[in-house]
PDB file of N, CA and C in Angstrom:
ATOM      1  N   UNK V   1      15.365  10.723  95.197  1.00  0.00           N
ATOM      2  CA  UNK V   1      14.863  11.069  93.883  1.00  0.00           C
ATOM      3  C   UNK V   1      15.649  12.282  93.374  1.00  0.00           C
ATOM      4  N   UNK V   2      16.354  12.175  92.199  1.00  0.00           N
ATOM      5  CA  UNK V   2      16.599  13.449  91.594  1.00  0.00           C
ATOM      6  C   UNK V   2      16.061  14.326  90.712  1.00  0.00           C
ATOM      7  N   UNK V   3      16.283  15.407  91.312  1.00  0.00           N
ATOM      8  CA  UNK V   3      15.630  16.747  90.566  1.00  0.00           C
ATOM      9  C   UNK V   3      16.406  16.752  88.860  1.00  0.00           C
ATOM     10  N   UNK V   4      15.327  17.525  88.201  1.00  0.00           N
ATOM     11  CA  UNK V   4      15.452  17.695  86.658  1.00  0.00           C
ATOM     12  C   UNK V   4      16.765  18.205  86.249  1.00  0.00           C
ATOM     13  N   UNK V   5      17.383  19.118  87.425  1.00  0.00           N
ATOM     14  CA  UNK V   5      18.959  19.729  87.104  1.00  0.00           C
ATOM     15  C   UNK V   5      19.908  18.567  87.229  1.00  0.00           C
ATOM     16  N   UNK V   6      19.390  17.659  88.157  1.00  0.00           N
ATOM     17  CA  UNK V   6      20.571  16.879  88.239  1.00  0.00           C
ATOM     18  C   UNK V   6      20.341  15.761  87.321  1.00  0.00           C
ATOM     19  N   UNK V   7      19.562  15.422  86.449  1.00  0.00           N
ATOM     20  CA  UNK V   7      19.270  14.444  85.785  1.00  0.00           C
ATOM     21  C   UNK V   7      19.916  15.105  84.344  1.00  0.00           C
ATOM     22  N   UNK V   8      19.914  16.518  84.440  1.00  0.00           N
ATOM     23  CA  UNK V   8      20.008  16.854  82.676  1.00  0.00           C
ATOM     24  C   UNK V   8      21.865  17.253  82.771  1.00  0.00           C
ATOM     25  N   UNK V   9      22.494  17.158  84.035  1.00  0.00           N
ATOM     26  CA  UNK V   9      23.431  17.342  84.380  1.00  0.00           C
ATOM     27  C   UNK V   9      24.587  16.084  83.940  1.00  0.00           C
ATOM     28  N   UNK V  10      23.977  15.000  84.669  1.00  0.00           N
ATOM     29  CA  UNK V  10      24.624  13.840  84.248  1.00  0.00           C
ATOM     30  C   UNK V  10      24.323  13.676  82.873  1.00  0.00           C
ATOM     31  N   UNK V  11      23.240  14.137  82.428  1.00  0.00           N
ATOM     32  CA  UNK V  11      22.922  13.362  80.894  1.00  0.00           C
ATOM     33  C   UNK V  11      23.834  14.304  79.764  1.00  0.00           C
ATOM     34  N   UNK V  12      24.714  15.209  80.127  1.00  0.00           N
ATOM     35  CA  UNK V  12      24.916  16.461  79.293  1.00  0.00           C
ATOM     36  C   UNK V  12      26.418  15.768  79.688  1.00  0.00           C
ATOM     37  N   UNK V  13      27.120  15.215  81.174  1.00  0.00           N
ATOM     38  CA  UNK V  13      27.814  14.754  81.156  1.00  0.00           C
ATOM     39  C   UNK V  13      28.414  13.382  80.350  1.00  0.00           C
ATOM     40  N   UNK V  14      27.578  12.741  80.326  1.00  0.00           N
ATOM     41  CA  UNK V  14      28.394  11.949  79.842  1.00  0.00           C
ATOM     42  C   UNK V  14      28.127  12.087  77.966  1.00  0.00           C
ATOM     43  N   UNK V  15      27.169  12.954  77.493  1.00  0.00           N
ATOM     44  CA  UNK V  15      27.281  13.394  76.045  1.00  0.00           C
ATOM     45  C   UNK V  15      28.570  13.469  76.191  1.00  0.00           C
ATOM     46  N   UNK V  16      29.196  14.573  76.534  1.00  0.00           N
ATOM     47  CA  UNK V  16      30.482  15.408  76.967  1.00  0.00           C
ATOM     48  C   UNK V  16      31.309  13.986  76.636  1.00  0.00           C
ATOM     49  N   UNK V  17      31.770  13.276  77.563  1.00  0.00           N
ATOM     50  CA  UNK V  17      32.679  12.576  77.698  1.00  0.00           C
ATOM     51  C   UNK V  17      32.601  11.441  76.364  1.00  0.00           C
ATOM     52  N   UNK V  18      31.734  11.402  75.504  1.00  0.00           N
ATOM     53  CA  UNK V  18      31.547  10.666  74.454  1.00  0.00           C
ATOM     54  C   UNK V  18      32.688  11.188  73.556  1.00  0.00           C
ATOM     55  N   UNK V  19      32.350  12.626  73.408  1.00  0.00           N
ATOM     56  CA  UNK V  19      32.180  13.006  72.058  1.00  0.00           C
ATOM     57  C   UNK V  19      34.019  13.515  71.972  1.00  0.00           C
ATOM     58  N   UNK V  20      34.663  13.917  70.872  1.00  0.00           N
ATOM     59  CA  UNK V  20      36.144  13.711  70.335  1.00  0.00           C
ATOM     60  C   UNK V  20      36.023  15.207  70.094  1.00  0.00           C
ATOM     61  N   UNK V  21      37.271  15.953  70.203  1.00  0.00           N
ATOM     62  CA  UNK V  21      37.306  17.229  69.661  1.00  0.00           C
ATOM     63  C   UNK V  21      37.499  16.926  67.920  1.00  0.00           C
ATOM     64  N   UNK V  22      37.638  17.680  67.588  1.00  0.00           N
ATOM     65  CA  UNK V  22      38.581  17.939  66.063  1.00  0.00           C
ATOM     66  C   UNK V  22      39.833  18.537  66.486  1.00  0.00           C
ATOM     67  N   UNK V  23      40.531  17.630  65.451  1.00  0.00           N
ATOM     68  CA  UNK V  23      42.347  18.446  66.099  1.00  0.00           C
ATOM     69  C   UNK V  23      42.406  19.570  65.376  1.00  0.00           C
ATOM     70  N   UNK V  24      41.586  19.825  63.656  1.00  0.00           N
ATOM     71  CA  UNK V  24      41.992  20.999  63.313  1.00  0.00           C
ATOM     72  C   UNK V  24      40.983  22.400  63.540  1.00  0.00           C
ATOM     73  N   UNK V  25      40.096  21.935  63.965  1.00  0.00           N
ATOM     74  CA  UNK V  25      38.564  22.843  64.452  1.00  0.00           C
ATOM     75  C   UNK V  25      38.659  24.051  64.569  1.00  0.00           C
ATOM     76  N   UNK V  26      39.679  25.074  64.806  1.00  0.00           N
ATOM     77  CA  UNK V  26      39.513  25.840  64.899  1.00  0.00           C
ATOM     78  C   UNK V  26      40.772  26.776  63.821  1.00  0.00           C
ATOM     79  N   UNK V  27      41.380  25.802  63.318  1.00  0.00           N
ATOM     80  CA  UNK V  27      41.715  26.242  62.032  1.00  0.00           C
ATOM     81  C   UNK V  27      40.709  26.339  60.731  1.00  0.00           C
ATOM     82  N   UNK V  28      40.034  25.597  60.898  1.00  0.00           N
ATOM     83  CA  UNK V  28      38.897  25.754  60.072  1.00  0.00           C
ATOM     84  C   UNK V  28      37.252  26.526  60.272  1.00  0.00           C
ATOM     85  N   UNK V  29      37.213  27.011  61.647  1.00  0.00           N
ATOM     86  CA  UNK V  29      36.804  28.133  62.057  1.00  0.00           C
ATOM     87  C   UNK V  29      37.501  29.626  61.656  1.00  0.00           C
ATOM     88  N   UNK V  30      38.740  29.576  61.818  1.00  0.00           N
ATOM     89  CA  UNK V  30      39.527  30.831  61.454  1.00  0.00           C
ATOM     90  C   UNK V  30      39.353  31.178  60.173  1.00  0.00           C
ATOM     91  N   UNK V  31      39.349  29.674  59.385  1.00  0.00           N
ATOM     92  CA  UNK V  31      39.543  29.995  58.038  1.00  0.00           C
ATOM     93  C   UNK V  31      38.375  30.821  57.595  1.00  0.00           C
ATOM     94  N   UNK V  32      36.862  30.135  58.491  1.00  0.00           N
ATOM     95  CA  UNK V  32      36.061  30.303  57.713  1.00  0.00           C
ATOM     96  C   UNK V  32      35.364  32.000  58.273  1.00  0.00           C
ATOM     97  N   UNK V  33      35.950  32.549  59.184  1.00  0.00           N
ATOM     98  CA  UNK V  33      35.647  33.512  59.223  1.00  0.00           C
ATOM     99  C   UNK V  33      36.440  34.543  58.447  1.00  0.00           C
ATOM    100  N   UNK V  34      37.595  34.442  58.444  1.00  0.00           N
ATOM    101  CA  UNK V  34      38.412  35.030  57.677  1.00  0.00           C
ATOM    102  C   UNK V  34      38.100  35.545  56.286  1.00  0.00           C
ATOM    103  N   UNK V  35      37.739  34.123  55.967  1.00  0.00           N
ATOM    104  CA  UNK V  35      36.746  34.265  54.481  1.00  0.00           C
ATOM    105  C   UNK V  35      35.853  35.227  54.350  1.00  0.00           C
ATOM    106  N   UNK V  36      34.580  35.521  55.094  1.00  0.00           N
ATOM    107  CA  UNK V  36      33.510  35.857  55.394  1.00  0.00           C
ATOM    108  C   UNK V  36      33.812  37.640  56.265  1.00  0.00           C
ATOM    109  N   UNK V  37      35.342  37.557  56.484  1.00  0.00           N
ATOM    110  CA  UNK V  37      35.547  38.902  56.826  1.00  0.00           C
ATOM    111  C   UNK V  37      35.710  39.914  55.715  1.00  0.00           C
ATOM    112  N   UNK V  38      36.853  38.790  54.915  1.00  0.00           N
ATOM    113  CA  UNK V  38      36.891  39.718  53.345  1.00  0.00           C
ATOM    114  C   UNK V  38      35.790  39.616  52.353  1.00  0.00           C
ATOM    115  N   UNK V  39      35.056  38.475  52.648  1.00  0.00           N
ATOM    116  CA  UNK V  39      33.611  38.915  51.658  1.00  0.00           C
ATOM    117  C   UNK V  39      32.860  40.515  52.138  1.00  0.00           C
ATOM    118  N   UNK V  40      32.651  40.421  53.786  1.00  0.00           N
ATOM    119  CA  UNK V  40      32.302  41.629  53.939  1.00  0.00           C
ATOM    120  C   UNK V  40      32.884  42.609  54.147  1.00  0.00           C
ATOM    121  N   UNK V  41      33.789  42.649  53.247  1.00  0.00           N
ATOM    122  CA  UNK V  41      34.761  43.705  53.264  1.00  0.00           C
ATOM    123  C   UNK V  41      34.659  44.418  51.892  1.00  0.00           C
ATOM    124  N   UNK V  42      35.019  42.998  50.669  1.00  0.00           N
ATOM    125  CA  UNK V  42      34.527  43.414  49.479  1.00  0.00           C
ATOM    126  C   UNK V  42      33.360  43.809  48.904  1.00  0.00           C
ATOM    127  N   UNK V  43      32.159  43.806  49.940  1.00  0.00           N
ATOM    128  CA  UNK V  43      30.777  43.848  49.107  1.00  0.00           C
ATOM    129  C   UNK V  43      30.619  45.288  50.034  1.00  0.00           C
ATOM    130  N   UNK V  44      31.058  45.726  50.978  1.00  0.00           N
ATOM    131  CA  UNK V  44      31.481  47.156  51.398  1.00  0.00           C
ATOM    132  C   UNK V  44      31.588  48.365  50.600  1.00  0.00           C
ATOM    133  N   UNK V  45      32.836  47.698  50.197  1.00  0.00           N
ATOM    134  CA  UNK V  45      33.995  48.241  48.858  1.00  0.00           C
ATOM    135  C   UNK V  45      32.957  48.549  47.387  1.00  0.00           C
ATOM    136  N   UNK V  46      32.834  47.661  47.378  1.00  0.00           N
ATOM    137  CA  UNK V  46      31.693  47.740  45.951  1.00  0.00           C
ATOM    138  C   UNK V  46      30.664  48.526  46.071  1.00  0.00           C
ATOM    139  N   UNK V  47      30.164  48.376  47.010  1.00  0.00           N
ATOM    140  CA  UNK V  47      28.687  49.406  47.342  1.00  0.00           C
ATOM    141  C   UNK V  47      29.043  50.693  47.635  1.00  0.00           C
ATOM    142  N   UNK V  48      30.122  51.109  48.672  1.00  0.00           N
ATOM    143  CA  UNK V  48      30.922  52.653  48.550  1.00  0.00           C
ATOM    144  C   UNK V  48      31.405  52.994  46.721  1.00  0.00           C
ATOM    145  N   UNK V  49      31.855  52.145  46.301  1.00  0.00           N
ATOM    146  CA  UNK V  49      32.100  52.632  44.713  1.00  0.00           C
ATOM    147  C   UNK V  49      31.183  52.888  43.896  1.00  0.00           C
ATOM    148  N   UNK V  50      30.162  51.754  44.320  1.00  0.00           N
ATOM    149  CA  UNK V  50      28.872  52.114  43.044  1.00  0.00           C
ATOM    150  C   UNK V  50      28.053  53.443  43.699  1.00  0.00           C
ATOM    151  N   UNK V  51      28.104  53.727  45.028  1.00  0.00           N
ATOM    152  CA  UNK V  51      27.690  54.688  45.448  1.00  0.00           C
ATOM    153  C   UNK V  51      28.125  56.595  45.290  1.00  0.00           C
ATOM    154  N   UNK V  52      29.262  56.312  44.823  1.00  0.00           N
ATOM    155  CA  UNK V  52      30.163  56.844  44.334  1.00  0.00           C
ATOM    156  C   UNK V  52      29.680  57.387  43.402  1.00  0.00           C
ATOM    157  N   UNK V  53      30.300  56.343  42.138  1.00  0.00           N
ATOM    158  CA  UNK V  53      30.054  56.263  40.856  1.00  0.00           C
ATOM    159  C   UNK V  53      28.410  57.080  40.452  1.00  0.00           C
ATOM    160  N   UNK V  54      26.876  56.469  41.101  1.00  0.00           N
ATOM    161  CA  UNK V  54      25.837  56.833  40.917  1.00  0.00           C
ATOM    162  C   UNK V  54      26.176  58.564  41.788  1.00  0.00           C
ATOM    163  N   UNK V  55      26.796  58.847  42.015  1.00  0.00           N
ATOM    164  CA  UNK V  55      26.225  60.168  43.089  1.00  0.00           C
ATOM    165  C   UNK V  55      27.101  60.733  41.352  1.00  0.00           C
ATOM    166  N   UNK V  56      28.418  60.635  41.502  1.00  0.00           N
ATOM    167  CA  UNK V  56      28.727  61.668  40.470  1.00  0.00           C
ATOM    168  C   UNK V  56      27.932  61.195  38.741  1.00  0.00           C
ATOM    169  N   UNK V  57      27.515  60.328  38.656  1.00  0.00           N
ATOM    170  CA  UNK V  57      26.781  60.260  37.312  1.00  0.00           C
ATOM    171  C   UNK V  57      25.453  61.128  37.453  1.00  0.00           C
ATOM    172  N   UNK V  58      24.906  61.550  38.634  1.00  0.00           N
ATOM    173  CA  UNK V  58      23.806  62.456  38.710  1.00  0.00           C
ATOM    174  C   UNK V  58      23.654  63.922  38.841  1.00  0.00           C
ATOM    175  N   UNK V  59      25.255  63.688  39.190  1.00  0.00           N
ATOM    176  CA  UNK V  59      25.460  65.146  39.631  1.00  0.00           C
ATOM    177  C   UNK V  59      26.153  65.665  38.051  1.00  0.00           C
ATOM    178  N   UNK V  60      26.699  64.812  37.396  1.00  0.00           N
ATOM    179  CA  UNK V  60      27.207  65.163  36.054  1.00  0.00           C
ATOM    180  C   UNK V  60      25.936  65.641  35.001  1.00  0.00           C
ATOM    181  N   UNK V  61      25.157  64.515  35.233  1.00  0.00           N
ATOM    182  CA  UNK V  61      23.557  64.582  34.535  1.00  0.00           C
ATOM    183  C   UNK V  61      22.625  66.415  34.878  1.00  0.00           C
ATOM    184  N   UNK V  62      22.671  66.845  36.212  1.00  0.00           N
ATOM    185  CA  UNK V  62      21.981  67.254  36.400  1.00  0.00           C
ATOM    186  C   UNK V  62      22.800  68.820  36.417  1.00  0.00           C
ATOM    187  N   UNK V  63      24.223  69.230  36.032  1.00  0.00           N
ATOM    188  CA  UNK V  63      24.763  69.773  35.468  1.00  0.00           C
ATOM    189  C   UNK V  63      24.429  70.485  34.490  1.00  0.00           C
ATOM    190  N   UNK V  64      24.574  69.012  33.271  1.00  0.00           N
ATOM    191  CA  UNK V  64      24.663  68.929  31.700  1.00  0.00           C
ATOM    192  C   UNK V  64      22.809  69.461  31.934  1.00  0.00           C
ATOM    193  N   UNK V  65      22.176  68.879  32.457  1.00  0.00           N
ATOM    194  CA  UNK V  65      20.676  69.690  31.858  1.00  0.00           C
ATOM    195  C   UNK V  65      20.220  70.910  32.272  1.00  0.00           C
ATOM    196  N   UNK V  66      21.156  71.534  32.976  1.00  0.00           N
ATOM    197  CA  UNK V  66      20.453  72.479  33.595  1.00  0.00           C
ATOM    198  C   UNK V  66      21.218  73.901  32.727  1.00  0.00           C
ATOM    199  N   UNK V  67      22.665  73.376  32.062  1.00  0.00           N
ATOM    200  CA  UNK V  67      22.698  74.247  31.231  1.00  0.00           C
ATOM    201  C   UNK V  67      22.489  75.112  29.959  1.00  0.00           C
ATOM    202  N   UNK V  68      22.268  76.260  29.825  1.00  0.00           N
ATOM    203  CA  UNK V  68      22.041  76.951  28.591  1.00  0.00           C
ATOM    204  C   UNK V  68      22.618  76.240  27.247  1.00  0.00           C
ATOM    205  N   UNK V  69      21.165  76.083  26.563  1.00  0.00           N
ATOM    206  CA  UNK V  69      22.020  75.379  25.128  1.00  0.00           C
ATOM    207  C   UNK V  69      22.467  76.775  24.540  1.00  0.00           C
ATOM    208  N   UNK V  70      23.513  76.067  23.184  1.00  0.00           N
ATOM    209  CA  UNK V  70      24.501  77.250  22.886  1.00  0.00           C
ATOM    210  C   UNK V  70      22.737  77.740  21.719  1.00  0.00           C
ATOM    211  N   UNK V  71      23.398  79.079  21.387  1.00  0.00           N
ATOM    212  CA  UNK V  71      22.577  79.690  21.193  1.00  0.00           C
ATOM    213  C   UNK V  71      22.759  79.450  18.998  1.00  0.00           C
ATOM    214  N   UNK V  72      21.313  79.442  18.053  1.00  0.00           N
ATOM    215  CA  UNK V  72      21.589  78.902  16.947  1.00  0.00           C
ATOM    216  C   UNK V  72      22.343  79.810  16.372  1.00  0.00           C
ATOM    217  N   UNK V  73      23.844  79.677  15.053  1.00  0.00           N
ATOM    218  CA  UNK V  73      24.843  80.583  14.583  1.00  0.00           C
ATOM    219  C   UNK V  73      23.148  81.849  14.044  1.00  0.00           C
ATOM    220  N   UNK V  74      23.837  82.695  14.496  1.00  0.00           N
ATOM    221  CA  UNK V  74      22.791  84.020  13.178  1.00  0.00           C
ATOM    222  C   UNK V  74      23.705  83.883  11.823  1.00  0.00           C
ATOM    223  N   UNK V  75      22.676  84.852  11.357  1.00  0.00           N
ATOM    224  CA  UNK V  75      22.966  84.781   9.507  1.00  0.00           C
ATOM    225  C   UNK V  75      23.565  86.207   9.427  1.00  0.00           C
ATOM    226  N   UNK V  76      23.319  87.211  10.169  1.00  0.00           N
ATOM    227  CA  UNK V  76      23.897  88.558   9.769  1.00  0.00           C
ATOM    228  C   UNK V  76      25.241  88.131  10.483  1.00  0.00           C
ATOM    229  N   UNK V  77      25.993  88.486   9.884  1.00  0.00           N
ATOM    230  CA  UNK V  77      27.799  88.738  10.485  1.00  0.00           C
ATOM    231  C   UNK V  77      27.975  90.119  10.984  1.00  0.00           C
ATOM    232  N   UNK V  78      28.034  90.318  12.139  1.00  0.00           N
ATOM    233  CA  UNK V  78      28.731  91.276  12.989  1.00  0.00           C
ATOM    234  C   UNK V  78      30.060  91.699  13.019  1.00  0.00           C
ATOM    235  N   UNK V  79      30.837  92.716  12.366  1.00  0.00           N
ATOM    236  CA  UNK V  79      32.160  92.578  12.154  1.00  0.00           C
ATOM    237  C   UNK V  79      32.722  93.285  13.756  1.00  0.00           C
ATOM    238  N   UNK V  80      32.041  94.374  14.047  1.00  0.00           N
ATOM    239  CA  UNK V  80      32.606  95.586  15.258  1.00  0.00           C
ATOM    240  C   UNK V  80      30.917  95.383  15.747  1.00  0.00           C
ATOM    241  N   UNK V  81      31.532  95.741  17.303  1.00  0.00           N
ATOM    242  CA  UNK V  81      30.431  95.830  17.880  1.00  0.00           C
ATOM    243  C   UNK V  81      31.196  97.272  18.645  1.00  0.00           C
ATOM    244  N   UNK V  82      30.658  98.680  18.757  1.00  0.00           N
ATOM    245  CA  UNK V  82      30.648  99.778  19.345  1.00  0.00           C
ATOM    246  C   UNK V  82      29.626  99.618  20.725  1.00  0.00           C
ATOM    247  N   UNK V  83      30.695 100.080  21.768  1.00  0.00           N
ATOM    248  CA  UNK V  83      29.766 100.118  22.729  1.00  0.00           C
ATOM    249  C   UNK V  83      29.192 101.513  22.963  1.00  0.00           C
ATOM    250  N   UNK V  84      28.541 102.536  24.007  1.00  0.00           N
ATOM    251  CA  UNK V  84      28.618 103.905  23.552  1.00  0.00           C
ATOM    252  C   UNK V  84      29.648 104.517  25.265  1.00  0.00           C
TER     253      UNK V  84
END
């Protein structure tokens, strides 16, 4: 009587011996990682830029509000100012 290893052994064998490689299989593995290397390469790229981009648009923002508005023209004209 054979045990379950040797039964799933032969049965895995002769799957095996059925089945055909692909001749180009692993050109089309390469390809498809390749692909999928520069996708995650470009969506990297994009997210460091927009990350970028948002850090200095806040830091520009928070600049611009924090400074002194200019002050309104006066109406008297100051020609000399004496210090003492």
């Amino acid at each position: 009587m054979d045990g379950p290893e040797a039964r799933l052994r032969d049965t895995l064998d002769s799957l095996a011996s059925t089945t055909k490689p692909s001749p180009n299989a692993y050109v089309r593995a390469r390809a498809e990682w390749q692909r999928r290397d520069r996708r995650r390469r470009l969506v990297m790229l994009v997210l460091a830029v927009l990350t970028v981009v948002v850090a200095d648009v806040v830091g520009l923002w928070a600049l611009h509000s924090c400074a002194a508005p200019d002050p309104p023209p006066r109406k008297d004209r100051i020609d000399v100012i004496v210090q003492p």
